[in-house]
mmCIF file of N, CA and C in Angstrom:
data_model
loop_
_atom_site.group_PDB
_atom_site.id
_atom_site.type_symbol
_atom_site.label_atom_id
_atom_site.label_comp_id
_atom_site.label_asym_id
_atom_site.label_seq_id
_atom_site.Cartn_x
_atom_site.Cartn_y
_atom_site.Cartn_z
ATOM 1 N N UNK A 1 148.987 28.280 -11.082
ATOM 2 C CA UNK A 1 148.374 27.866 -10.126
ATOM 3 C C UNK A 1 148.897 27.759 -9.323
ATOM 4 N N UNK A 2 148.500 26.913 -7.822
ATOM 5 C CA UNK A 2 147.925 27.245 -6.481
ATOM 6 C C UNK A 2 148.356 25.718 -5.410
ATOM 7 N N UNK A 3 148.348 26.037 -4.215
ATOM 8 C CA UNK A 3 148.477 24.388 -3.526
ATOM 9 C C UNK A 3 149.616 24.018 -3.937
ATOM 10 N N UNK A 4 150.696 24.855 -3.926
ATOM 11 C CA UNK A 4 151.487 23.859 -4.307
ATOM 12 C C UNK A 4 152.467 22.583 -3.015
ATOM 13 N N UNK A 5 152.389 23.262 -2.541
ATOM 14 C CA UNK A 5 152.716 22.456 -1.131
ATOM 15 C C UNK A 5 152.006 21.010 -1.360
ATOM 16 N N UNK A 6 150.626 21.526 -1.461
ATOM 17 C CA UNK A 6 149.858 19.731 -1.795
ATOM 18 C C UNK A 6 149.869 19.427 -2.869
ATOM 19 N N UNK A 7 150.586 19.866 -3.604
ATOM 20 C CA UNK A 7 150.955 19.037 -5.324
ATOM 21 C C UNK A 7 151.977 18.592 -4.887
ATOM 22 N N UNK A 8 153.375 18.985 -4.073
ATOM 23 C CA UNK A 8 154.235 18.040 -4.059
ATOM 24 C C UNK A 8 153.880 17.222 -3.284
ATOM 25 N N UNK A 9 153.189 17.133 -2.313
ATOM 26 C CA UNK A 9 153.474 16.250 -0.967
ATOM 27 C C UNK A 9 152.627 14.898 -1.516
ATOM 28 N N UNK A 10 150.780 15.230 -2.837
ATOM 29 C CA UNK A 10 150.611 14.169 -3.180
ATOM 30 C C UNK A 10 151.246 13.910 -4.864
ATOM 31 N N UNK A 11 152.156 14.095 -4.987
ATOM 32 C CA UNK A 11 153.217 13.930 -6.112
ATOM 33 C C UNK A 11 152.842 14.142 -6.897
ATOM 34 N N UNK A 12 151.987 15.035 -7.945
ATOM 35 C CA UNK A 12 151.319 15.576 -8.519
ATOM 36 C C UNK A 12 151.608 16.195 -9.161
ATOM 37 N N UNK A 13 151.764 15.319 -11.150
ATOM 38 C CA UNK A 13 153.117 15.835 -12.075
ATOM 39 C C UNK A 13 152.564 17.753 -12.509
ATOM 40 N N UNK A 14 152.333 18.521 -11.873
ATOM 41 C CA UNK A 14 152.084 19.473 -12.312
ATOM 42 C C UNK A 14 153.834 21.377 -12.916
ATOM 43 N N UNK A 15 152.519 21.326 -13.832
ATOM 44 C CA UNK A 15 153.872 22.296 -14.371
ATOM 45 C C UNK A 15 152.826 23.911 -15.002
ATOM 46 N N UNK A 16 153.961 25.030 -14.460
ATOM 47 C CA UNK A 16 153.450 26.290 -14.804
ATOM 48 C C UNK A 16 154.575 27.102 -14.510
ATOM 49 N N UNK A 17 154.377 28.005 -14.927
ATOM 50 C CA UNK A 17 155.951 30.057 -15.255
ATOM 51 C C UNK A 17 155.090 30.337 -14.025
ATOM 52 N N UNK A 18 153.650 30.548 -13.521
ATOM 53 C CA UNK A 18 154.093 31.619 -12.301
ATOM 54 C C UNK A 18 153.223 30.719 -11.447
ATOM 55 N N UNK A 19 152.970 31.007 -10.172
ATOM 56 C CA UNK A 19 152.290 30.587 -8.765
ATOM 57 C C UNK A 19 151.476 31.796 -8.577
ATOM 58 N N UNK A 20 150.009 31.404 -7.250
ATOM 59 C CA UNK A 20 149.032 32.653 -8.223
ATOM 60 C C UNK A 20 148.442 31.884 -6.515
ATOM 61 N N UNK A 21 147.663 32.893 -5.481
ATOM 62 C CA UNK A 21 147.589 32.551 -3.885
ATOM 63 C C UNK A 21 145.454 33.442 -5.388
ATOM 64 N N UNK A 22 145.110 33.066 -5.778
ATOM 65 C CA UNK A 22 144.087 33.820 -6.668
ATOM 66 C C UNK A 22 143.330 32.795 -6.970
ATOM 67 N N UNK A 23 141.477 32.275 -6.488
ATOM 68 C CA UNK A 23 141.294 31.509 -5.692
ATOM 69 C C UNK A 23 139.894 31.722 -7.598
ATOM 70 N N UNK A 24 139.389 30.993 -7.752
ATOM 71 C CA UNK A 24 138.203 31.149 -8.974
ATOM 72 C C UNK A 24 137.490 30.196 -8.956
ATOM 73 N N UNK A 25 137.387 28.955 -7.829
ATOM 74 C CA UNK A 25 136.036 28.791 -7.895
ATOM 75 C C UNK A 25 135.121 29.201 -7.437
ATOM 76 N N UNK A 26 134.086 28.679 -8.792
ATOM 77 C CA UNK A 26 132.673 28.971 -9.253
ATOM 78 C C UNK A 26 132.366 30.365 -10.092
ATOM 79 N N UNK A 27 134.017 30.200 -10.156
ATOM 80 C CA UNK A 27 133.503 31.746 -11.511
ATOM 81 C C UNK A 27 134.359 31.498 -12.952
ATOM 82 N N UNK A 28 134.342 29.419 -12.552
ATOM 83 C CA UNK A 28 135.120 29.432 -14.283
ATOM 84 C C UNK A 28 133.729 28.548 -15.168
ATOM 85 N N UNK A 29 133.876 29.149 -16.703
ATOM 86 C CA UNK A 29 133.011 28.290 -17.554
ATOM 87 C C UNK A 29 133.495 27.797 -18.099
ATOM 88 N N UNK A 30 132.950 26.287 -18.484
ATOM 89 C CA UNK A 30 133.793 25.748 -19.452
ATOM 90 C C UNK A 30 132.754 25.666 -20.654
ATOM 91 N N UNK A 31 133.355 26.328 -21.852
ATOM 92 C CA UNK A 31 132.064 25.756 -22.778
ATOM 93 C C UNK A 31 132.361 25.125 -23.790
ATOM 94 N N UNK A 32 133.314 24.118 -23.562
ATOM 95 C CA UNK A 32 133.799 22.918 -25.083
ATOM 96 C C UNK A 32 134.544 21.771 -24.172
ATOM 97 N N UNK A 33 134.852 20.749 -24.841
ATOM 98 C CA UNK A 33 135.635 20.051 -24.642
ATOM 99 C C UNK A 33 136.211 19.579 -24.808
ATOM 100 N N UNK A 34 137.371 17.733 -25.772
ATOM 101 C CA UNK A 34 138.425 17.412 -26.760
ATOM 102 C C UNK A 34 138.189 18.291 -28.030
ATOM 103 N N UNK A 35 138.853 19.518 -27.724
ATOM 104 C CA UNK A 35 139.105 21.023 -28.791
ATOM 105 C C UNK A 35 140.483 20.905 -29.035
ATOM 106 N N UNK A 36 140.746 21.678 -30.232
ATOM 107 C CA UNK A 36 142.019 21.888 -29.774
ATOM 108 C C UNK A 36 143.098 22.497 -29.156
ATOM 109 N N UNK A 37 143.678 23.470 -28.104
ATOM 110 C CA UNK A 37 144.501 24.849 -27.268
ATOM 111 C C UNK A 37 145.283 25.240 -28.224
ATOM 112 N N UNK A 38 145.555 26.203 -27.465
ATOM 113 C CA UNK A 38 146.925 26.294 -27.918
ATOM 114 C C UNK A 38 147.407 27.453 -27.371
ATOM 115 N N UNK A 39 148.636 26.490 -26.350
ATOM 116 C CA UNK A 39 149.277 26.541 -25.267
ATOM 117 C C UNK A 39 151.143 27.334 -25.628
ATOM 118 N N UNK A 40 150.250 28.717 -25.665
ATOM 119 C CA UNK A 40 152.061 28.798 -25.337
ATOM 120 C C UNK A 40 153.103 29.617 -27.070
ATOM 121 N N UNK A 41 151.407 29.225 -27.761
ATOM 122 C CA UNK A 41 151.622 29.363 -29.433
ATOM 123 C C UNK A 41 152.043 27.928 -30.193
ATOM 124 N N UNK A 42 151.767 26.956 -28.964
ATOM 125 C CA UNK A 42 151.513 25.075 -30.004
ATOM 126 C C UNK A 42 150.302 25.432 -29.722
ATOM 127 N N UNK A 43 149.241 24.021 -30.997
ATOM 128 C CA UNK A 43 148.121 24.243 -30.801
ATOM 129 C C UNK A 43 148.663 21.965 -29.778
ATOM 130 N N UNK A 44 147.420 22.687 -29.200
ATOM 131 C CA UNK A 44 147.546 21.014 -29.039
ATOM 132 C C UNK A 44 145.836 20.881 -28.964
ATOM 133 N N UNK A 45 146.091 19.656 -29.396
ATOM 134 C CA UNK A 45 145.156 18.437 -29.888
ATOM 135 C C UNK A 45 144.447 17.667 -29.314
ATOM 136 N N UNK A 46 143.301 16.975 -29.267
ATOM 137 C CA UNK A 46 142.741 16.432 -28.325
ATOM 138 C C UNK A 46 143.454 14.213 -28.770
ATOM 139 N N UNK A 47 143.587 14.141 -27.914
ATOM 140 C CA UNK A 47 144.659 12.814 -28.111
ATOM 141 C C UNK A 47 146.233 13.066 -28.186
ATOM 142 N N UNK A 48 146.961 14.056 -27.802
ATOM 143 C CA UNK A 48 148.545 14.759 -28.120
ATOM 144 C C UNK A 48 148.951 13.925 -26.918
ATOM 145 N N UNK A 49 150.179 14.143 -26.304
ATOM 146 C CA UNK A 49 150.874 13.235 -25.423
ATOM 147 C C UNK A 49 151.214 14.602 -25.737
ATOM 148 N N UNK A 50 151.620 14.803 -23.981
ATOM 149 C CA UNK A 50 152.017 16.267 -23.583
ATOM 150 C C UNK A 50 152.826 15.998 -22.295
ATOM 151 N N UNK A 51 154.772 16.312 -23.057
ATOM 152 C CA UNK A 51 155.644 15.978 -21.760
ATOM 153 C C UNK A 51 155.875 16.873 -21.355
ATOM 154 N N UNK A 52 156.651 16.782 -19.969
ATOM 155 C CA UNK A 52 157.291 17.540 -19.739
ATOM 156 C C UNK A 52 158.061 17.415 -18.195
ATOM 157 N N UNK A 53 158.952 18.063 -18.126
ATOM 158 C CA UNK A 53 160.453 18.327 -17.181
ATOM 159 C C UNK A 53 160.309 19.607 -16.598
ATOM 160 N N UNK A 54 161.878 19.010 -15.568
ATOM 161 C CA UNK A 54 162.939 20.663 -14.632
ATOM 162 C C UNK A 54 163.044 20.860 -16.266
ATOM 163 N N UNK A 55 163.184 20.540 -17.494
ATOM 164 C CA UNK A 55 164.094 20.866 -18.515
ATOM 165 C C UNK A 55 162.357 21.847 -19.222
ATOM 166 N N UNK A 56 161.520 20.697 -20.100
ATOM 167 C CA UNK A 56 160.940 22.386 -20.830
ATOM 168 C C UNK A 56 159.525 20.687 -20.955
ATOM 169 N N UNK A 57 159.062 21.478 -21.872
ATOM 170 C CA UNK A 57 157.347 20.744 -22.442
ATOM 171 C C UNK A 57 157.388 20.093 -23.417
ATOM 172 N N UNK A 58 157.657 19.489 -24.344
ATOM 173 C CA UNK A 58 157.213 19.481 -25.256
ATOM 174 C C UNK A 58 155.204 18.732 -26.040
ATOM 175 N N UNK A 59 155.127 18.646 -27.050
ATOM 176 C CA UNK A 59 154.154 18.196 -27.112
ATOM 177 C C UNK A 59 154.353 17.411 -28.765
ATOM 178 N N UNK A 60 153.549 15.972 -28.376
ATOM 179 C CA UNK A 60 153.698 15.607 -29.266
ATOM 180 C C UNK A 60 152.518 15.300 -30.439
ATOM 181 N N UNK A 61 152.021 15.029 -31.497
ATOM 182 C CA UNK A 61 151.304 14.139 -31.917
ATOM 183 C C UNK A 61 150.709 13.333 -32.070
ATOM 184 N N UNK A 62 149.499 13.098 -32.041
ATOM 185 C CA UNK A 62 149.081 11.474 -31.762
ATOM 186 C C UNK A 62 149.264 10.684 -31.921
ATOM 187 N N UNK A 63 149.655 11.003 -34.269
ATOM 188 C CA UNK A 63 149.423 10.117 -34.451
ATOM 189 C C UNK A 63 151.435 10.063 -34.432
ATOM 190 N N UNK A 64 152.363 10.735 -34.509
ATOM 191 C CA UNK A 64 153.944 11.015 -34.211
ATOM 192 C C UNK A 64 154.159 10.121 -32.818
ATOM 193 N N UNK A 65 153.283 10.010 -31.620
ATOM 194 C CA UNK A 65 154.171 8.832 -30.596
ATOM 195 C C UNK A 65 154.461 7.528 -30.578
ATOM 196 N N UNK A 66 154.608 7.144 -31.128
ATOM 197 C CA UNK A 66 154.610 5.810 -31.431
ATOM 198 C C UNK A 66 155.966 6.026 -31.840
ATOM 199 N N UNK A 67 156.498 6.776 -32.406
ATOM 200 C CA UNK A 67 157.756 6.820 -33.311
ATOM 201 C C UNK A 67 159.007 7.077 -32.875
ATOM 202 N N UNK A 68 158.153 7.814 -32.019
ATOM 203 C CA UNK A 68 158.784 9.266 -30.713
ATOM 204 C C UNK A 68 159.080 8.583 -30.122
ATOM 205 N N UNK A 69 158.146 8.134 -29.253
ATOM 206 C CA UNK A 69 159.016 6.670 -28.339
ATOM 207 C C UNK A 69 159.544 6.108 -28.317
ATOM 208 N N UNK A 70 159.518 5.156 -29.687
ATOM 209 C CA UNK A 70 161.044 4.196 -29.405
ATOM 210 C C UNK A 70 162.458 5.016 -29.355
ATOM 211 N N UNK A 71 161.605 6.621 -30.311
ATOM 212 C CA UNK A 71 163.757 7.218 -30.876
ATOM 213 C C UNK A 71 164.110 7.391 -29.542
ATOM 214 N N UNK A 72 162.791 8.004 -28.404
ATOM 215 C CA UNK A 72 163.418 8.340 -27.184
ATOM 216 C C UNK A 72 163.449 7.788 -25.982
ATOM 217 N N UNK A 73 163.282 6.335 -26.590
ATOM 218 C CA UNK A 73 163.361 4.375 -25.673
ATOM 219 C C UNK A 73 165.111 4.650 -26.039
ATOM 220 N N UNK A 74 165.598 4.916 -27.126
ATOM 221 C CA UNK A 74 166.586 4.192 -27.998
ATOM 222 C C UNK A 74 167.619 5.619 -27.657
ATOM 223 N N UNK A 75 167.382 6.779 -27.618
ATOM 224 C CA UNK A 75 167.757 7.900 -26.819
ATOM 225 C C UNK A 75 168.260 7.783 -25.759
ATOM 226 N N UNK A 76 167.128 7.256 -24.844
ATOM 227 C CA UNK A 76 167.283 7.290 -23.695
ATOM 228 C C UNK A 76 169.190 5.898 -22.912
ATOM 229 N N UNK A 77 168.626 4.790 -23.319
ATOM 230 C CA UNK A 77 169.644 3.851 -22.748
ATOM 231 C C UNK A 77 171.131 4.387 -23.723
ATOM 232 N N UNK A 78 171.314 4.722 -24.443
ATOM 233 C CA UNK A 78 172.113 5.311 -25.063
ATOM 234 C C UNK A 78 173.035 6.881 -24.460
ATOM 235 N N UNK A 79 171.886 7.453 -23.495
ATOM 236 C CA UNK A 79 171.971 8.010 -22.567
ATOM 237 C C UNK A 79 172.771 7.442 -21.695
ATOM 238 N N UNK A 80 171.545 6.759 -21.098
ATOM 239 C CA UNK A 80 172.660 6.087 -19.632
ATOM 240 C C UNK A 80 173.711 5.225 -20.596
ATOM 241 N N UNK A 81 174.071 4.802 -21.054
ATOM 242 C CA UNK A 81 175.068 3.899 -21.458
ATOM 243 C C UNK A 81 176.472 5.046 -21.240
ATOM 244 N N UNK A 82 176.514 5.779 -21.832
ATOM 245 C CA UNK A 82 177.199 8.001 -21.768
ATOM 246 C C UNK A 82 177.638 7.706 -20.226
ATOM 247 N N UNK A 83 176.716 7.635 -19.498
ATOM 248 C CA UNK A 83 177.101 8.543 -18.409
ATOM 249 C C UNK A 83 176.833 7.478 -17.582
ATOM 250 N N UNK A 84 176.854 6.047 -17.351
ATOM 251 C CA UNK A 84 177.352 5.397 -17.157
ATOM 252 C C UNK A 84 179.204 4.649 -17.124
ATOM 253 N N UNK A 85 180.047 5.094 -18.222
ATOM 254 C CA UNK A 85 180.531 5.333 -19.102
ATOM 255 C C UNK A 85 181.760 6.985 -18.379
ATOM 256 N N UNK A 86 181.111 7.665 -17.533
ATOM 257 C CA UNK A 86 181.361 8.430 -17.068
ATOM 258 C C UNK A 86 181.369 8.286 -15.967
ATOM 259 N N UNK A 87 180.740 7.442 -15.397
ATOM 260 C CA UNK A 87 180.397 7.629 -14.317
ATOM 261 C C UNK A 87 181.892 6.452 -12.835
ATOM 262 N N UNK A 88 181.995 5.584 -13.805
ATOM 263 C CA UNK A 88 183.072 4.277 -14.192
ATOM 264 C C UNK A 88 184.286 5.449 -14.007
ATOM 265 N N UNK A 89 184.163 5.735 -15.147
ATOM 266 C CA UNK A 89 185.958 6.442 -15.554
ATOM 267 C C UNK A 89 185.805 7.565 -13.986
ATOM 268 N N UNK A 90 185.062 8.384 -13.575
ATOM 269 C CA UNK A 90 185.586 9.110 -12.363
ATOM 270 C C UNK A 90 185.086 8.820 -10.870
ATOM 271 N N UNK A 91 185.118 7.245 -10.917
ATOM 272 C CA UNK A 91 184.664 7.089 -9.567
ATOM 273 C C UNK A 91 183.986 7.270 -9.332
ATOM 274 N N UNK A 92 183.018 7.327 -9.955
ATOM 275 C CA UNK A 92 181.733 7.582 -9.326
ATOM 276 C C UNK A 92 180.846 6.031 -8.321
ATOM 277 N N UNK A 93 180.440 6.161 -7.158
ATOM 278 C CA UNK A 93 178.995 5.319 -6.758
ATOM 279 C C UNK A 93 178.064 4.763 -8.242
ATOM 280 N N UNK A 94 177.187 4.171 -8.659
ATOM 281 C CA UNK A 94 176.296 4.068 -9.744
ATOM 282 C C UNK A 94 174.796 3.994 -8.963
ATOM 283 N N UNK A 95 173.965 5.211 -9.420
ATOM 284 C CA UNK A 95 173.088 5.014 -8.681
ATOM 285 C C UNK A 95 172.151 4.557 -10.687
ATOM 286 N N UNK A 96 170.307 4.979 -10.453
ATOM 287 C CA UNK A 96 169.705 4.321 -10.927
ATOM 288 C C UNK A 96 169.537 5.746 -12.479
ATOM 289 N N UNK A 97 170.174 6.125 -12.671
ATOM 290 C CA UNK A 97 169.385 7.149 -13.795
ATOM 291 C C UNK A 97 170.801 6.604 -14.753
ATOM 292 N N UNK A 98 172.035 5.008 -14.467
ATOM 293 C CA UNK A 98 172.926 5.452 -15.309
ATOM 294 C C UNK A 98 172.554 3.205 -14.144
ATOM 295 N N UNK A 99 171.368 3.267 -14.498
ATOM 296 C CA UNK A 99 171.349 1.117 -14.776
ATOM 297 C C UNK A 99 170.401 1.154 -15.730
#
C-alpha cells in the first residue's frame, strides 16, 4: 500500500500489513478475475464478504453472509446496551457508540 495520506483524506477503507513507496504501474499483469484467491492462508471466493477494521479481518462465505449479518447485528446491539450501562454507571457522557 502507498499514498496513505491520500487514502486517509479520501476516506478510502484500505487495510494493509505494510506500507511501501514502490510504484508498479505498468508492471502488473492481470491473468484472471472472479477466481478464488488465497490471502494469509484463507481462501476468498468471488462473492464472499470481507470485513476489516482496526482489530482484524474476517471473510464470510457468501452462502453464510445473511446469517452472520443477523448474528453480528444482534451482538452489536447487545454490546451497545452493556456499554451504555457502563457509561451511565461511570457518569460518562453518552456518545454515538452507545446510542
